[in-house]
Amino acid sequence: MHGFGVLADPMNIVYMFVGITLGVLIGVLPGLGGANGVAILLPLTFSMSPTSAIIMLSCIYWGALFGGAITSVLFNIPGEPWSVATTFDGHPMAQQGRAGEALTAAFTSSFLGAFVAVVLITFLAPLIAKFALKFGPAEFFAVQLLTFCSFVGMGKESPFKVLTAMMLGFALAAVGLDTVTGQLRMTFGSVELLRGFDFLIAVIGLFGIGEILLTMEEGLAFKGKSAKINSKVVLETWKQLPRYWATAVRGAIVGCWMGITPGGATPASFMSYGLAKRFSKNGAKFGTGEMEGVVAPETAAHAAGTSALLPMLTLGIPGSPTAAVLLGGLLIWGLQPGPLLFVEQKEFVWGLIASMYLGNVVGLIVVLTTVPLFASILRIPFSIIAPIIIVICAVGAYTVHNAFMDIAVMLVFGVLGYIFKKLSYPLAPLVLALVLGDMAESSFRQAMLLSQGDLSIFWSNPLVGTIVTLALTMLFWPVISLAITRLRPRQATKPAVSLK
């Protein structure tokens, strides 16, 4: 209730609407994205109060989650990575003249997924925060290790590629001043590199410029279906949606799990789509325009995107690239994410959680009423949109430290992002390592100082021992699962041989 009281400030309501509208626009435009949109606009919020700033930025995030579905359904262009699975059935529905149904189903499913995740945050965040007060350097490093290992072992990408991206992120995070010894590392005599690589500039380059370069190479031309949503279509679609309650519940569970353990919205959407296809009566028809094929990925993507804020607020560990950008914002505003945030900054935390409830409702209303307007944006030639996005990125990078050097660094990261995408290397582990690299290193070194170099500190109590063991299990999960599958056929053939 206190959180809704904070939200009652008229300016916070205005920031919420502005954030949602900007977020939908970012979601619609391929080349921008949730993480990059928040990163570009983060410097503009430095003059606001932290509560107003985080409300606006989190609403940009909701809007981007909603907006990604518009281009997926109408144009078969995923506005966001997690919208790829929505194109499988969403675009065929649009081609059949059912674009209104597909978009209504997508937005409503997104709303439900986010609502479940916000309820989870409301009731679990204080419990996790109390539990996290028991955490010392060893425990914090164990949780960060779990984050990195889950990316390697549980991700869809090749473990080698994930490790390569992560190691590059660690190397880039190490540039600058060593916080423990005060020595310079990998600065090569450059004064500009003393402060290291700012993750914000890296994110703008990797996500924004990298995507633009790739799109320019492909010569993308926007071709889409027109869409009109009226109350009749919305009500008819809402009558059909209760049939898919099991798919929505499954998607919400998968999404919340993948958001809290940092799998992310993209794997969650694919996993939910795959499960829906397996359990559905119409599984064989998936890919031809099944509404269930839109409900599954959208529910999971929103649940994952929202629940990723839970570990960010309670433990200071982001569950997604956008949460990682928001984490950087909290640090810039002088707020230390973690269990004490709920004690020292109650107004901030509960104001943010209240904004999630209201922002989700506002987001649903905004997208249902403005689809034709946002769809018309994609009829502007890409040759006009691309330079505008690049200018916005450059302004965003410059305003971080008011240094032209940062624009050059952003362009270098843009080329790196382009190369990564061409070679199918994941960007999320690189961003994660860049953001968490310093924190993980300082936690590890503090733990080593406490134990005088004895690694057994990571098994010194049941809490840290369980987390480290789980992290190592996740790291080697591909090898473990391969061993299990090889053993199963042998066990199956043994009885047949003995009977013979």
CSV table of C-alpha atoms in Angstrom, one decimal, residues 103-401:
chain,number,residue,atom,x,y,z
A,103,LEU,CA,-1.9,-9.6,-31.2
A,104,THR,CA,-4.7,-9.7,-28.6
A,105,ALA,CA,-3.6,-13.2,-27.6
A,106,ALA,CA,0.0,-12.1,-27.4
A,107,PHE,CA,-0.6,-9.0,-25.3
A,108,THR,CA,-3.0,-10.8,-22.9
A,109,SER,CA,-0.6,-13.7,-22.4
A,110,SER,CA,2.2,-11.2,-21.8
A,111,PHE,CA,0.1,-9.4,-19.2
A,112,LEU,CA,-0.7,-12.7,-17.4
A,113,GLY,CA,2.9,-13.9,-17.4
A,114,ALA,CA,4.1,-10.6,-16.0
A,115,PHE,CA,1.3,-10.5,-13.4
A,116,VAL,CA,2.3,-14.0,-12.1
A,117,ALA,CA,5.9,-12.8,-11.9
A,118,VAL,CA,5.1,-9.6,-10.1
A,119,VAL,CA,3.0,-11.5,-7.5
A,120,LEU,CA,6.0,-13.8,-7.0
A,121,ILE,CA,8.3,-10.8,-6.5
A,122,THR,CA,5.9,-9.2,-4.0
A,123,PHE,CA,5.8,-12.3,-1.7
A,124,LEU,CA,9.2,-13.8,-2.3
A,125,ALA,CA,11.5,-10.7,-2.4
A,126,PRO,CA,11.3,-9.9,1.3
A,127,LEU,CA,11.9,-13.6,2.2
A,128,ILE,CA,14.9,-13.8,-0.1
A,129,ALA,CA,16.2,-10.5,1.2
A,130,LYS,CA,16.0,-11.7,4.8
A,131,PHE,CA,17.7,-15.0,3.8
A,132,ALA,CA,20.4,-13.1,1.9
A,133,LEU,CA,21.4,-11.2,5.0
A,134,LYS,CA,23.3,-14.4,5.9
A,135,PHE,CA,25.5,-14.0,2.9
A,136,GLY,CA,29.2,-13.2,3.2
A,137,PRO,CA,31.9,-12.9,0.4
A,138,ALA,CA,32.0,-16.7,-0.1
A,139,GLU,CA,28.2,-16.9,-0.5
A,140,PHE,CA,28.0,-14.0,-2.9
A,141,PHE,CA,30.8,-15.5,-5.0
A,142,ALA,CA,28.9,-18.9,-5.0
A,143,VAL,CA,25.7,-17.2,-6.3
A,144,GLN,CA,27.7,-15.4,-9.0
A,145,LEU,CA,29.4,-18.7,-9.9
A,146,LEU,CA,25.9,-20.3,-10.1
A,147,THR,CA,24.9,-17.5,-12.5
A,148,PHE,CA,27.9,-18.0,-14.8
A,149,CYS,CA,27.7,-21.8,-14.7
A,150,SER,CA,23.9,-21.9,-15.5
A,151,PHE,CA,24.6,-19.8,-18.6
A,152,VAL,CA,27.2,-22.4,-19.7
A,153,GLY,CA,25.4,-25.6,-18.8
A,154,MET,CA,21.7,-24.8,-19.2
A,155,GLY,CA,21.9,-22.5,-22.3
A,156,LYS,CA,20.9,-23.5,-25.8
A,157,GLU,CA,24.2,-22.3,-27.3
A,158,SER,CA,27.4,-24.2,-27.6
A,159,PRO,CA,29.2,-24.3,-24.1
A,160,PHE,CA,32.4,-23.4,-25.9
A,161,LYS,CA,30.9,-20.2,-27.4
A,162,VAL,CA,29.3,-19.2,-24.1
A,163,LEU,CA,32.6,-19.7,-22.3
A,164,THR,CA,34.5,-17.7,-25.0
A,165,ALA,CA,32.1,-14.8,-24.7
A,166,MET,CA,32.2,-14.9,-20.9
A,167,MET,CA,36.0,-15.0,-20.8
A,168,LEU,CA,36.2,-12.0,-23.1
A,169,GLY,CA,33.7,-10.2,-20.8
A,170,PHE,CA,35.9,-11.0,-17.7
A,171,ALA,CA,39.0,-9.7,-19.6
A,172,LEU,CA,37.2,-6.5,-20.5
A,173,ALA,CA,35.9,-6.1,-16.9
A,174,ALA,CA,39.5,-6.4,-15.6
A,175,VAL,CA,40.7,-3.4,-17.5
A,176,GLY,CA,41.5,-0.3,-15.3
A,177,LEU,CA,42.3,0.0,-11.7
A,178,ASP,CA,42.5,-3.1,-9.5
A,179,THR,CA,40.2,-2.3,-6.5
A,180,VAL,CA,42.1,-4.5,-4.1
A,181,THR,CA,45.8,-3.7,-4.8
A,182,GLY,CA,45.4,-0.3,-6.5
A,183,GLN,CA,47.5,-1.5,-9.5
A,184,LEU,CA,46.8,-0.7,-13.2
A,185,ARG,CA,45.7,-3.6,-15.4
A,186,MET,CA,45.7,-3.7,-19.2
A,187,THR,CA,45.6,0.1,-19.6
A,188,PHE,CA,48.7,0.1,-21.9
A,189,GLY,CA,49.6,3.6,-20.7
A,190,SER,CA,46.2,5.1,-21.8
A,191,VAL,CA,44.6,7.6,-19.3
A,192,GLU,CA,41.2,7.0,-20.8
A,193,LEU,CA,41.3,3.3,-19.9
A,194,LEU,CA,42.0,4.0,-16.2
A,195,ARG,CA,38.2,3.8,-15.4
A,196,GLY,CA,37.9,0.6,-17.5
A,197,PHE,CA,35.1,-0.1,-20.0
A,198,ASP,CA,31.8,1.3,-18.9
A,199,PHE,CA,29.2,-1.5,-19.3
A,200,LEU,CA,26.6,1.0,-20.5
A,201,ILE,CA,28.7,2.1,-23.5
A,202,ALA,CA,29.5,-1.6,-24.2
A,203,VAL,CA,25.8,-2.5,-24.1
A,204,ILE,CA,24.8,0.4,-26.5
A,205,GLY,CA,27.5,-0.8,-29.0
A,206,LEU,CA,26.9,-4.5,-28.7
A,207,PHE,CA,23.1,-4.4,-28.9
A,208,GLY,CA,22.3,-1.2,-30.9
A,209,ILE,CA,25.2,-0.6,-33.3
A,210,GLY,CA,25.8,-4.4,-33.8
A,211,GLU,CA,22.2,-5.0,-34.8
A,212,ILE,CA,22.1,-2.0,-37.1
A,213,LEU,CA,25.3,-3.2,-38.9
A,214,LEU,CA,23.8,-6.7,-39.4
A,215,THR,CA,20.5,-5.3,-40.6
A,216,MET,CA,22.3,-3.0,-43.1
A,217,GLU,CA,24.2,-5.9,-44.5
A,218,GLU,CA,21.1,-8.0,-45.0
A,219,GLY,CA,19.4,-5.0,-46.7
A,220,LEU,CA,16.3,-5.4,-44.7
A,221,ALA,CA,13.1,-3.9,-46.1
A,222,PHE,CA,10.1,-3.8,-43.9
A,223,LYS,CA,7.0,-5.5,-45.4
A,224,GLY,CA,4.1,-6.1,-43.1
A,225,LYS,CA,0.4,-6.8,-42.7
A,226,SER,CA,-1.9,-4.0,-41.6
A,227,ALA,CA,-3.7,-4.6,-38.3
A,228,LYS,CA,-6.7,-3.2,-36.7
A,229,ILE,CA,-7.8,-4.1,-33.2
A,230,ASN,CA,-11.4,-3.4,-32.2
A,231,SER,CA,-13.4,-4.3,-29.1
A,232,LYS,CA,-15.2,-7.1,-30.9
A,233,VAL,CA,-12.0,-8.9,-31.8
A,234,VAL,CA,-10.6,-8.4,-28.3
A,235,LEU,CA,-13.7,-9.9,-26.6
A,236,GLU,CA,-13.9,-12.8,-29.0
A,237,THR,CA,-10.2,-13.6,-28.5
A,238,TRP,CA,-10.6,-13.4,-24.7
A,239,LYS,CA,-13.5,-15.9,-24.9
A,240,GLN,CA,-11.1,-18.4,-26.6
A,241,LEU,CA,-8.1,-17.9,-24.3
A,242,PRO,CA,-9.5,-19.8,-21.2
A,243,ARG,CA,-9.1,-23.0,-23.2
A,244,TYR,CA,-5.3,-22.6,-23.0
A,245,TRP,CA,-5.1,-22.0,-19.3
A,246,ALA,CA,-2.8,-25.0,-18.8
A,247,THR,CA,-0.4,-23.7,-21.5
A,248,ALA,CA,-0.4,-20.2,-19.8
A,249,VAL,CA,0.3,-21.7,-16.3
A,250,ARG,CA,3.1,-23.9,-17.7
A,251,GLY,CA,4.6,-20.9,-19.6
A,252,ALA,CA,4.4,-18.7,-16.4
A,253,ILE,CA,6.2,-21.4,-14.3
A,254,VAL,CA,8.9,-21.9,-17.0
A,255,GLY,CA,9.3,-18.1,-17.4
A,256,CYS,CA,9.6,-17.4,-13.6
A,257,TRP,CA,12.1,-20.2,-13.2
A,258,MET,CA,14.2,-19.1,-16.2
A,259,GLY,CA,14.1,-15.4,-15.0
A,260,ILE,CA,15.2,-16.2,-11.4
A,261,THR,CA,17.9,-18.6,-12.5
A,262,PRO,CA,19.4,-16.4,-15.2
A,263,GLY,CA,18.3,-18.3,-18.3
A,264,GLY,CA,16.5,-15.3,-19.7
A,265,ALA,CA,13.4,-14.6,-21.7
A,266,THR,CA,14.6,-16.0,-25.0
A,267,PRO,CA,15.3,-19.6,-23.8
A,268,ALA,CA,12.1,-19.4,-21.7
A,269,SER,CA,10.0,-18.6,-24.8
A,270,PHE,CA,11.5,-21.4,-26.8
A,271,MET,CA,11.2,-23.9,-23.9
A,272,SER,CA,7.5,-23.0,-23.3
A,273,TYR,CA,6.7,-23.2,-27.1
A,274,GLY,CA,8.4,-26.7,-27.2
A,275,LEU,CA,6.5,-27.9,-24.2
A,276,ALA,CA,3.2,-26.6,-25.5
A,277,LYS,CA,3.8,-28.3,-28.8
A,278,ARG,CA,4.6,-31.6,-27.0
A,279,PHE,CA,1.5,-31.5,-24.7
A,280,SER,CA,-1.1,-29.9,-27.0
A,281,LYS,CA,-3.8,-31.9,-28.8
A,282,ASN,CA,-3.0,-29.7,-31.9
A,283,GLY,CA,0.8,-30.0,-31.6
A,284,ALA,CA,1.1,-31.2,-35.2
A,285,LYS,CA,-0.6,-28.0,-36.4
A,286,PHE,CA,1.9,-25.7,-34.6
A,287,GLY,CA,3.6,-23.4,-37.1
A,288,THR,CA,0.4,-23.0,-39.2
A,289,GLY,CA,-1.4,-20.4,-37.1
A,290,GLU,CA,-2.3,-21.9,-33.8
A,291,MET,CA,-3.3,-19.4,-31.1
A,292,GLU,CA,-1.7,-21.7,-28.4
A,293,GLY,CA,1.6,-21.3,-30.2
A,294,VAL,CA,1.4,-17.5,-29.5
A,295,VAL,CA,0.2,-17.9,-25.9
A,296,ALA,CA,3.0,-20.2,-24.8
A,297,PRO,CA,6.1,-18.1,-25.7
A,298,GLU,CA,4.6,-14.7,-24.8
A,299,THR,CA,3.5,-15.8,-21.3
A,300,ALA,CA,7.0,-17.3,-20.6
A,301,ALA,CA,8.9,-14.3,-22.1
A,302,HIS,CA,7.1,-11.8,-19.9
A,303,ALA,CA,7.2,-14.0,-16.8
A,304,ALA,CA,11.0,-14.4,-17.3
A,305,GLY,CA,11.6,-10.8,-18.1
A,306,THR,CA,9.8,-9.6,-15.0
A,307,SER,CA,11.0,-12.2,-12.5
A,308,ALA,CA,14.6,-11.4,-13.6
A,309,LEU,CA,14.3,-8.3,-11.4
A,310,LEU,CA,13.9,-10.5,-8.3
A,311,PRO,CA,17.5,-11.7,-8.0
A,312,MET,CA,18.6,-8.2,-9.1
A,313,LEU,CA,16.9,-6.5,-6.2
A,314,THR,CA,17.5,-9.1,-3.5
A,315,LEU,CA,20.9,-10.4,-4.3
A,316,GLY,CA,22.3,-7.8,-6.7
A,317,ILE,CA,22.5,-10.4,-9.5
A,318,PRO,CA,20.7,-9.6,-12.7
A,319,GLY,CA,18.7,-12.4,-14.4
A,320,SER,CA,18.7,-10.8,-17.9
A,321,PRO,CA,20.8,-8.3,-19.9
A,322,THR,CA,18.1,-5.6,-19.2
A,323,ALA,CA,18.2,-6.3,-15.5
A,324,ALA,CA,22.0,-6.0,-15.7
A,325,VAL,CA,21.6,-2.5,-17.2
A,326,LEU,CA,19.1,-1.6,-14.5
A,327,LEU,CA,21.6,-2.9,-11.9
A,328,GLY,CA,24.2,-0.5,-13.3
A,329,GLY,CA,21.6,2.3,-13.0
A,330,LEU,CA,21.0,1.5,-9.3
A,331,LEU,CA,24.8,1.6,-8.6
A,332,ILE,CA,25.0,5.0,-10.4
A,333,TRP,CA,22.2,6.4,-8.3
A,334,GLY,CA,24.1,5.3,-5.2
A,335,LEU,CA,21.8,2.4,-4.3
A,336,GLN,CA,23.4,-0.9,-3.5
A,337,PRO,CA,21.2,-3.8,-4.7
A,338,GLY,CA,20.9,-6.6,-2.1
A,339,PRO,CA,19.1,-7.5,1.1
A,340,LEU,CA,19.7,-4.1,2.8
A,341,LEU,CA,17.9,-2.3,0.0
A,342,PHE,CA,14.6,-3.6,1.5
A,343,VAL,CA,15.6,-2.1,4.9
A,344,GLU,CA,17.3,1.1,3.9
A,345,GLN,CA,15.2,2.1,0.8
A,346,LYS,CA,11.7,0.8,1.5
A,347,GLU,CA,10.1,3.6,-0.5
A,348,PHE,CA,12.2,2.9,-3.5
A,349,VAL,CA,11.6,-0.9,-3.5
A,350,TRP,CA,7.9,-0.9,-2.9
A,351,GLY,CA,7.4,2.0,-5.3
A,352,LEU,CA,9.0,0.0,-8.0
A,353,ILE,CA,7.0,-3.2,-7.2
A,354,ALA,CA,3.7,-1.1,-7.2
A,355,SER,CA,4.8,0.4,-10.6
A,356,MET,CA,5.1,-3.2,-11.9
A,357,TYR,CA,1.4,-3.9,-11.2
A,358,LEU,CA,0.1,-0.6,-12.6
A,359,GLY,CA,2.7,-0.5,-15.5
A,360,ASN,CA,1.6,-3.9,-16.6
A,361,VAL,CA,-2.1,-2.8,-16.8
A,362,VAL,CA,-1.2,0.5,-18.5
A,363,GLY,CA,1.0,-1.4,-21.0
A,364,LEU,CA,-1.8,-3.7,-22.0
A,365,ILE,CA,-4.2,-0.8,-22.6
A,366,VAL,CA,-1.5,1.2,-24.5
A,367,VAL,CA,-0.6,-1.6,-26.9
A,368,LEU,CA,-4.2,-2.6,-27.6
A,369,THR,CA,-5.1,1.0,-28.6
A,370,THR,CA,-1.9,1.9,-30.5
A,371,VAL,CA,-1.0,-1.1,-32.7
A,372,PRO,CA,-1.9,0.5,-36.0
A,373,LEU,CA,0.1,3.6,-35.1
A,374,PHE,CA,3.3,1.7,-34.2
A,375,ALA,CA,2.9,-0.7,-37.2
A,376,SER,CA,2.9,2.4,-39.5
A,377,ILE,CA,6.4,3.3,-38.2
A,378,LEU,CA,7.8,0.2,-40.0
A,379,ARG,CA,6.7,1.7,-43.3
A,380,ILE,CA,9.4,4.4,-43.0
A,381,PRO,CA,12.4,3.2,-45.1
A,382,PHE,CA,15.1,1.6,-43.0
A,383,SER,CA,17.7,4.0,-44.6
A,384,ILE,CA,16.0,6.7,-42.6
A,385,ILE,CA,15.5,4.8,-39.3
A,386,ALA,CA,19.1,3.4,-39.1
A,387,PRO,CA,20.9,6.7,-39.0
A,388,ILE,CA,18.4,8.0,-36.4
A,389,ILE,CA,19.1,5.0,-34.1
A,390,ILE,CA,22.9,5.4,-34.6
A,391,VAL,CA,22.7,9.1,-33.6
A,392,ILE,CA,20.5,8.2,-30.5
A,393,CYS,CA,23.2,5.5,-29.5
A,394,ALA,CA,26.0,8.1,-29.9
A,395,VAL,CA,24.2,10.7,-27.8
A,396,GLY,CA,23.5,8.0,-25.2
A,397,ALA,CA,27.2,6.9,-25.1
A,398,TYR,CA,28.6,10.5,-25.0
A,399,THR,CA,26.4,11.5,-22.0
A,400,VAL,CA,27.7,8.8,-19.7
A,401,HIS,CA,31.0,10.5,-19.1
